Coordinates of C-alpha atoms and ligand atoms in Angstrom, one line a residue:
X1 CA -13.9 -56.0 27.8
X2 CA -13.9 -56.7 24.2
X3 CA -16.1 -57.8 21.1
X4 CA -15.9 -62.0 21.6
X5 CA -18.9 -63.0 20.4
X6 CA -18.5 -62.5 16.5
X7 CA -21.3 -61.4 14.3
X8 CA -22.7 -64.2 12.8
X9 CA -22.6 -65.0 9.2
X10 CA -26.1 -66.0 8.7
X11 CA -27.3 -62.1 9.7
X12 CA -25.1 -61.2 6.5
X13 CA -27.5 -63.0 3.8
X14 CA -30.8 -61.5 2.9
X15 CA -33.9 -62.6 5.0
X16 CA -35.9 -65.2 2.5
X17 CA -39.4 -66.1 3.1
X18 CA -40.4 -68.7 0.8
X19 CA -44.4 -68.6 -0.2
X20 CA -46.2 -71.8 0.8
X21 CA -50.1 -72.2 0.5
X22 CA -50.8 -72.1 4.2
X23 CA -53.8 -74.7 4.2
X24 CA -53.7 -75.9 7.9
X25 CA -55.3 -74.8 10.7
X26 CA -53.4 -71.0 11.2
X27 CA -51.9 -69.2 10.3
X28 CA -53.5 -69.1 7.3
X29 CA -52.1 -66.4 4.7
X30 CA -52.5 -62.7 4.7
X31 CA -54.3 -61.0 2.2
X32 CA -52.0 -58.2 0.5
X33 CA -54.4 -55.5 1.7
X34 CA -53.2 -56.7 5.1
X35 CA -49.8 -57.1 4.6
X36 CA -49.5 -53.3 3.1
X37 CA -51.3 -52.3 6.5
X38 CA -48.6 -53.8 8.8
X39 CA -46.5 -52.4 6.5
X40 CA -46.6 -48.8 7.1
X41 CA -44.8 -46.1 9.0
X42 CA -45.3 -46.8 12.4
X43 CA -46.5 -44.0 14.8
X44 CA -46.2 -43.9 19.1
X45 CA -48.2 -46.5 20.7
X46 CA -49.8 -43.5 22.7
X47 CA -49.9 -41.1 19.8
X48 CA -53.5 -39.6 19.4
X49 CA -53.7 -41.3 16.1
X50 CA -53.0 -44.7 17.1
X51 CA -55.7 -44.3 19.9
X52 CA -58.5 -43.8 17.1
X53 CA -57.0 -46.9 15.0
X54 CA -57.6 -48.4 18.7
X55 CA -60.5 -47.5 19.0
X56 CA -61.7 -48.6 15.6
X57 CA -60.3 -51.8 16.5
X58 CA -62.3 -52.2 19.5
X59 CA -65.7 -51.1 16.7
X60 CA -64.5 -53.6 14.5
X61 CA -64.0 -56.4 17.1
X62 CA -67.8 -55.5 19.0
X63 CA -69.1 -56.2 15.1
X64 CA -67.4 -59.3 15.0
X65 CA -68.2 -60.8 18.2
X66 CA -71.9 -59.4 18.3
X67 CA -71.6 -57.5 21.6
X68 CA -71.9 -53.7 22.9
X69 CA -69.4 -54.7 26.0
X70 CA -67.2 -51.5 26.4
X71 CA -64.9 -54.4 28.0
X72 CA -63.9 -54.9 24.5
X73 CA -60.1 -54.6 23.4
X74 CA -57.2 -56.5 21.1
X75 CA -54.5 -58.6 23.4
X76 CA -50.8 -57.8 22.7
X77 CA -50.3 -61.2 21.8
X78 CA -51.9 -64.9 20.4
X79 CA -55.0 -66.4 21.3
X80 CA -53.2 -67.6 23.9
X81 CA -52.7 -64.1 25.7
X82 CA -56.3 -64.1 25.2
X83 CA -57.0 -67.3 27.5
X84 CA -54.7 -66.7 30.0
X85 CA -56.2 -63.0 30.3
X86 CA -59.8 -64.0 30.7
X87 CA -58.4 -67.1 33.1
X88 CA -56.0 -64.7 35.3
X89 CA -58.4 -61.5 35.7
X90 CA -61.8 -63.3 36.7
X91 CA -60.2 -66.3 38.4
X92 CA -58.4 -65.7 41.9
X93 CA -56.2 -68.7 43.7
X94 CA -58.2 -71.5 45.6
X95 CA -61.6 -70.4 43.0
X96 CA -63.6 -73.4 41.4
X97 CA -63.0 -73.5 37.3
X98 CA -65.3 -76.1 35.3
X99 CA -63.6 -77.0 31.9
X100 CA -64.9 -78.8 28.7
X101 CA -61.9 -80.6 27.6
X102 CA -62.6 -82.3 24.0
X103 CA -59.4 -81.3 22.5
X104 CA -56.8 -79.1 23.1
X105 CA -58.1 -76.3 24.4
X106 CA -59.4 -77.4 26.8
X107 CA -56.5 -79.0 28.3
X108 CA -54.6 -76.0 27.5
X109 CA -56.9 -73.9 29.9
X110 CA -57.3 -76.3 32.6
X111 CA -53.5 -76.1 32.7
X112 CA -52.9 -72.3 33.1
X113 CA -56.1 -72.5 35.8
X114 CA -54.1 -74.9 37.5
X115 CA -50.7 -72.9 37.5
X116 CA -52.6 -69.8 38.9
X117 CA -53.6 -71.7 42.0
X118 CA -57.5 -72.6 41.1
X119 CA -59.0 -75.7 41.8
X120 CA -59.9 -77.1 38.4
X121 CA -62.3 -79.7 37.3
X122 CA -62.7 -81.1 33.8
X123 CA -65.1 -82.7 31.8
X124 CA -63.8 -84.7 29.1
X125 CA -64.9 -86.3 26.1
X126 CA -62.9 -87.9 23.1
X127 CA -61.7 -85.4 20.9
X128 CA -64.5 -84.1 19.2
X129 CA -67.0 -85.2 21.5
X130 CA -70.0 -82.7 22.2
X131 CA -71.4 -81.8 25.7
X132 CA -74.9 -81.7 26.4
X133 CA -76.9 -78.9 28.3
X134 CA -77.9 -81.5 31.1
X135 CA -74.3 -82.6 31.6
X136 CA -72.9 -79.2 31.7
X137 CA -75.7 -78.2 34.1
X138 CA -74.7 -81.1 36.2
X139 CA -71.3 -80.3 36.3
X140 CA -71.9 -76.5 37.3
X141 CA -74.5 -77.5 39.9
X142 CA -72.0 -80.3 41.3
X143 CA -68.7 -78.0 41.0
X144 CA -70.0 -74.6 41.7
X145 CA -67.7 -72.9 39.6
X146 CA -66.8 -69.1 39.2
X147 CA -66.2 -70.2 35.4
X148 CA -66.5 -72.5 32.5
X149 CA -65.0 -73.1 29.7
X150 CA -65.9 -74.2 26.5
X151 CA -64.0 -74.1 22.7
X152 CA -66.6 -73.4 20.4
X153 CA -64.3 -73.7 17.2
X154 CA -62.0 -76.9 18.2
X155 CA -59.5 -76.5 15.6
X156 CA -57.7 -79.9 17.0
X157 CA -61.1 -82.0 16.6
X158 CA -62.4 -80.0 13.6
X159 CA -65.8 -79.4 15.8
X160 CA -67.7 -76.4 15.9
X161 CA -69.3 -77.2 19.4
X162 CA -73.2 -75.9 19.5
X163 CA -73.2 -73.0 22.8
X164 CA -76.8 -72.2 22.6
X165 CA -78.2 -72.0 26.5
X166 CA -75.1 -72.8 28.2
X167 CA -74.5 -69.0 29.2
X168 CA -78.6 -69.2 30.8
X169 CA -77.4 -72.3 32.7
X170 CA -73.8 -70.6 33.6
X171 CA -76.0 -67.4 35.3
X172 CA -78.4 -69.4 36.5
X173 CA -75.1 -71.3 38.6
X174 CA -73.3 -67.8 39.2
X175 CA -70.9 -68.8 36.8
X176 CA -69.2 -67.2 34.0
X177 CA -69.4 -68.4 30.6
X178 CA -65.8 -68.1 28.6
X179 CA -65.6 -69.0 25.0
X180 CA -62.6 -69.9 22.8
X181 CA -63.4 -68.8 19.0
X182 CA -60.0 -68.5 18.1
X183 CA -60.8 -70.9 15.3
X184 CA -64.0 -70.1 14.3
X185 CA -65.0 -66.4 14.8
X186 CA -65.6 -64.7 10.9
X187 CA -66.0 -68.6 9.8
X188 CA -69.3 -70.2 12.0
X189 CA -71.6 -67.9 13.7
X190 CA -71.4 -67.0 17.5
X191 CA -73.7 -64.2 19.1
X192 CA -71.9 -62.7 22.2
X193 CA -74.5 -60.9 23.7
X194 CA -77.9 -63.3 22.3
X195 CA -75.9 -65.9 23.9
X196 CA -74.9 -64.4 27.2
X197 CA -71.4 -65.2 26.4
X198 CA -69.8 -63.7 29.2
X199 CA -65.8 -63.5 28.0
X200 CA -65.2 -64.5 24.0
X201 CA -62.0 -64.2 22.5
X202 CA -60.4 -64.7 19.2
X203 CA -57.0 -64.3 17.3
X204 CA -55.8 -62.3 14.2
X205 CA -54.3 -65.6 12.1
X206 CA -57.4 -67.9 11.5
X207 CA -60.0 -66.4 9.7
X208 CA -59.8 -62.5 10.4
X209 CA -56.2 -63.2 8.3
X210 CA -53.9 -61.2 10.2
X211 CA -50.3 -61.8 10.9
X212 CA -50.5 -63.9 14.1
X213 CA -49.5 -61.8 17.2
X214 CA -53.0 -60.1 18.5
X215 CA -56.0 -61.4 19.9
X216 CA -59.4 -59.8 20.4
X217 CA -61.1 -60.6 23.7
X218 CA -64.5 -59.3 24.9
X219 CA -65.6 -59.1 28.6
X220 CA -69.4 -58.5 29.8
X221 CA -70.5 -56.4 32.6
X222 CA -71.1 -59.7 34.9
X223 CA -67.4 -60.5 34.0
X224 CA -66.3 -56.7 34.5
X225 CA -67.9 -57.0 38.3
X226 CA -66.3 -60.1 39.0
X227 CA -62.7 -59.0 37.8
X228 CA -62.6 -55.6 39.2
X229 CA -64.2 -57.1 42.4
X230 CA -61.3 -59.2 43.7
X231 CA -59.1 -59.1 46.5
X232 CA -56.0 -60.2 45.0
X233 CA -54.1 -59.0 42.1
X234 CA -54.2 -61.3 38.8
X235 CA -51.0 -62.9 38.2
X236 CA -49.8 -60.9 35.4
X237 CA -48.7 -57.8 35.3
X238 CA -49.1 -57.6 31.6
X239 CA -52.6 -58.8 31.5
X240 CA -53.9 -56.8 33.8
X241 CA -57.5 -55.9 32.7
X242 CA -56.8 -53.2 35.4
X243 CA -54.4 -51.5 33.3
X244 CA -55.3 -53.0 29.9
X245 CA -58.8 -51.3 30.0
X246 CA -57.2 -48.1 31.0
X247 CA -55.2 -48.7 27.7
X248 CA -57.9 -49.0 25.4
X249 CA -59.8 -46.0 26.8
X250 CA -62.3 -48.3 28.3
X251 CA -62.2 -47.3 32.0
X252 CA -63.5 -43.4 31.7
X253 CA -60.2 -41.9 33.2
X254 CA -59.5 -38.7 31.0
X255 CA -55.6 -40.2 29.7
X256 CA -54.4 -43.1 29.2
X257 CA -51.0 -44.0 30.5
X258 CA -48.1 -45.8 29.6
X259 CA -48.6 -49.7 30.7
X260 CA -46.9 -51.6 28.1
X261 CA -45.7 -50.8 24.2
X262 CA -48.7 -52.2 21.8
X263 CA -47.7 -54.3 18.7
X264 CA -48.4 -51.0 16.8
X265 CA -48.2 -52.7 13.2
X266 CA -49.6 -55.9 14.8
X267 CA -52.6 -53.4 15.6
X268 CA -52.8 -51.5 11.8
X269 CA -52.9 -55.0 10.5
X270 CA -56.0 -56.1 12.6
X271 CA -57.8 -52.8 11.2
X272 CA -57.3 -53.7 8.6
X273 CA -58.9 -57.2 8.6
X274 CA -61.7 -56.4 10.3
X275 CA -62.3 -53.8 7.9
X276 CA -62.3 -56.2 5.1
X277 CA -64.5 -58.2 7.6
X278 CA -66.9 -55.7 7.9
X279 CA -66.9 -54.6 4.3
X280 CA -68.0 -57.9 3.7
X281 CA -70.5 -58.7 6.0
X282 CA -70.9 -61.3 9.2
X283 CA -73.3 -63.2 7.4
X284 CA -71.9 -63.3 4.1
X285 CA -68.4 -64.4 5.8
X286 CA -70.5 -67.2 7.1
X287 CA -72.3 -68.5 4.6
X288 CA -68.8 -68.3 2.4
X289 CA -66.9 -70.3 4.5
X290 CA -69.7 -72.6 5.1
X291 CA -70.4 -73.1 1.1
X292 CA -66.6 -73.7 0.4
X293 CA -66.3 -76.5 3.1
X294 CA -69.2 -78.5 2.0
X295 CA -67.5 -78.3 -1.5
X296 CA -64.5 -79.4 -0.1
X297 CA -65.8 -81.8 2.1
X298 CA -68.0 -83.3 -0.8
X299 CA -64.5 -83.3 -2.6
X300 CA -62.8 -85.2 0.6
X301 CA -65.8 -87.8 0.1
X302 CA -65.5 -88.5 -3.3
X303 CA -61.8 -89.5 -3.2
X304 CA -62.8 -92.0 -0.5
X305 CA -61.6 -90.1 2.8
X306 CA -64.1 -90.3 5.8
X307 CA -64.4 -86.9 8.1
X308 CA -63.4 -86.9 11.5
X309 CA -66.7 -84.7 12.6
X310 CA -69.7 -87.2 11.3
X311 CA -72.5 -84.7 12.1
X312 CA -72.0 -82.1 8.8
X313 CA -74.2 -79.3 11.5
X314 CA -71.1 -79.7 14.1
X315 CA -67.8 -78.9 11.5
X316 CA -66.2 -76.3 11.6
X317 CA -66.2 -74.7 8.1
X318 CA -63.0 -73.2 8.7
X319 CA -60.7 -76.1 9.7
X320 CA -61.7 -79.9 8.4
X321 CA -60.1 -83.1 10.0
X322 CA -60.0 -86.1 7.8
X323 CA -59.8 -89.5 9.4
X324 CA -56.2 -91.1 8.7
X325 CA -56.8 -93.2 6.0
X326 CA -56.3 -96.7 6.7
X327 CA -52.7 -97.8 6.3
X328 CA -51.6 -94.7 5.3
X329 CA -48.5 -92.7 7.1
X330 CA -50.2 -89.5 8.1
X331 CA -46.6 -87.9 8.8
X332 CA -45.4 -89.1 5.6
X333 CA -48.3 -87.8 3.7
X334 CA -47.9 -84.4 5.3
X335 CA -44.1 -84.4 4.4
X336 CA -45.0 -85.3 0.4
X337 CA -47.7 -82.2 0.6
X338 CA -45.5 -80.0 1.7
X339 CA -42.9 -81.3 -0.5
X340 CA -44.8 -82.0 -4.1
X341 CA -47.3 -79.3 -3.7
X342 CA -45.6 -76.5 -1.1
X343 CA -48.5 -76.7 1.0
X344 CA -49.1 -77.1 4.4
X345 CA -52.1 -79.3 6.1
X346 CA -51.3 -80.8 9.6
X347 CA -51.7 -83.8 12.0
X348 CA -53.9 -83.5 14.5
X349 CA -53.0 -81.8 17.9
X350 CA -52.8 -82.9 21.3
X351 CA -55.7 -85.9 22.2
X352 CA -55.9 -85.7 18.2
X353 CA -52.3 -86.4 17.2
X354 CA -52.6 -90.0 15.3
X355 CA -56.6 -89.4 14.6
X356 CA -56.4 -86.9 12.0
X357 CA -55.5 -84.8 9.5
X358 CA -56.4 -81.1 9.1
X359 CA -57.2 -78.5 6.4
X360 CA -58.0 -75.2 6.9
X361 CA -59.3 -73.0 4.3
X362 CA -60.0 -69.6 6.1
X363 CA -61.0 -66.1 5.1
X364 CA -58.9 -64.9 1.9
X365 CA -57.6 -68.9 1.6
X366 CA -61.2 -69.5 1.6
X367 CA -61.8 -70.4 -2.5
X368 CA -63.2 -73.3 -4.2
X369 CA -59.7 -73.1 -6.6
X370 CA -57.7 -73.8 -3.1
X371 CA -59.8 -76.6 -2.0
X372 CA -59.3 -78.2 -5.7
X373 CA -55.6 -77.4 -5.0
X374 CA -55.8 -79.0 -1.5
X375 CA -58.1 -81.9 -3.0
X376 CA -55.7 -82.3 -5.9
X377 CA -52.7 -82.6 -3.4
X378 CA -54.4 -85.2 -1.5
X379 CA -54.8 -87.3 -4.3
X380 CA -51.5 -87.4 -5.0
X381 CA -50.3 -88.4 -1.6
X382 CA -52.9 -91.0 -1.4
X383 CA -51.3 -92.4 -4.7
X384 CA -47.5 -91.8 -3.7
X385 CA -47.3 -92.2 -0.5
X386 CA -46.9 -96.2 0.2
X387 CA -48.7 -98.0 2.2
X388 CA -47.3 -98.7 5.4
X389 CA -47.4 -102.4 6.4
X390 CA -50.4 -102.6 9.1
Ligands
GLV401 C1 -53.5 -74.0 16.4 O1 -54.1 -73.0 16.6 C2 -54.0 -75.2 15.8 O2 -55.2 -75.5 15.9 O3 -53.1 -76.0 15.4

């Protein structure tokens, strides 16, 4: 055999990375404290050292979610490694799932329930739409499901959805109660253990500003009986909370062995942003991100744009959708953005393609200057970008 494939050219010019203001809904951009983190040396993923940063991680992740769950540990992966763990270890084929779809994520979960086999109902509601207690209760009561879902930061609708007593009505039902804060952990408050969340997850791009790639994920010790309890094995090897807790020290066994090959900078790159999160301060990060959307939502206001999320208590602070102004190309207005001003905002996703707009402004992105920046380079599309005929 011989060489027939020849190297390609492209491989031969320097990598570029151009900057661009990431103002959309994730990643957003990484502080240069983080950066330098994932920058360093790397070390064995099952080098002593890296266990502390590990378990550091797992301190830093317990502070952030509110929680003492030992279950506690950082996927090797998105927010999406993240759903499908909490989905494939406490669900088992043929199982009952109840899911809140009002956006995405929803439907994103209801689909990977689905592939693994469960029998899945869904409640839905127009993007944005919120669920009461009394119809969730209903639901659980009529469904009887092992768990439900619900996003609490909807980064497709813009809606920080309210989860106060839902995870009382989930163990009064024998359910579990799994939560999707990818978008709005650091950004809007959420209590894991005050609320009985049962599973709550995260990722490192929103507002923990982190290179995307890892995803923090809690589990209780009602969701630690159900997933160690079961008579088949989950799905995935890789998410195995079988192995994964062994991993992060979590399951008392004297070593930890080899299961898979951690994102080691991935993981010095979270430390570090939870440090600067708890350096900070919960609170503080919260009333922050909640001060610099109502100045940008004011902003949004003034210029004549109408918010997507009417109810100012139910926004997210971390990423705003703005109704597509009348007659206006929202593609088109994207494009000039990211042309004119090298910034990104985005449409809407999934049930919310065509409805809105987005802007987030998360963690270090999270300034008054960037929302004038943001506001400014709405203006300007709204002036340039012609009207398309209706
Ligand atoms: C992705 O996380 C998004 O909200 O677009």
């Amino acid at each position: 055999s011989s060489v027939t494939i020849p190297p390609p050219e492209c491989m031969l010019r320097p990598l570029e990375v151009p900057f661009r203001y990431l103002f959309g809904p994730g990643p957003s951009n990484v502080p240069p404290r983080v950066l330098a983190a994932g920058g360093r040396g790397i070390i064995g993923h099952l080098h002593p050292e890296m266990y502390e940063i590990m378990n550091d991680i797992k301190k830093g992740i317990q502070y952030a979610f509110q929680t003492q769950n030992n279950m506690t540990i950082a996927m090797s992966g998105s927010g999406h490694a993240a759903m499908e763990c909490a989905v494939f270890n406490t669900v088992e084929p043929g199982e009952s799932v109840l899911v809140a779809v009002n956006g995405i994520w929803g439907e994103r979960v209801a689909e990977i329930a689905e592939r693994m086999g469960a029998n899945v109902h869904i409640m839905v509601k127009a993007p944005g739409g919120v669920f009461s207690n009394e119809e969730i209760e209903k639901a659980l009561a009529k469904h009887k499901p092992v768990l439900f879902f619900l996003t609490h930061g909807e980064s497709s609708a813009g809606l920080a959805h309210p989860v106060d007593g839902i995870g009382d009505l989930c163990r009064k039902h024998n359910t579990l109660f799994l939560v999707d804060a990818v978008a709005s952990l650091g950004a809007s408050p959420i209590f894991m253990d005050q609320q009985n969340i049962d599973i709550l997850y995260t990722g490192s791009q929103k507002a923990l500003n982190a290179p995307p790639g890892t995803a923090p994920i809690s589990f209780n010790e009602r969701a630690c009986q159900k997933m160690f309890n079961r008579k088949t094995k989950p799905v995935s090897y890789l998410f195995d909370m079988a192995h994964l807790s062994n991993y992060w020290g979590n399951d008392g066994q004297p070593a930890r062995l080899y299961h898979h090959t951690g994102p080691v900078s991935g993981f010095f790159s979270l430390r570090e942003s939870l440090a600067i999160l708890v350096e900070k301060g919960l609170e503080e990060s919260w009333r922050h991100h909640r001060e610099v959307a109502g100045y940008l939502w004011k902003g949004l206001e003034d210029m004549g744009l109408k918010l997507f999320i009417q109810n100012k208590d139910l926004r997210l602070p971390s990423v705003t959708t703005i109704s597509i102004p009348e007659g206006y190309n929202w593609r088109e207005m994207l494009q000039y953005i990211m042309k004119h001003h090298n910034m990104e905002m985005t449409g809407g996703l999934g049930p919310s393609t065509g409805m809105v707009m987005r802007l987030g402004l998360m963690g270090y992105n999270c300034q008054k200057t960037n929302a004038d920046m943001a506001l400014a380079a709405l203006a300007d599309a709204l002036k340039n970008c012609k009207k398309s005929k209706a």
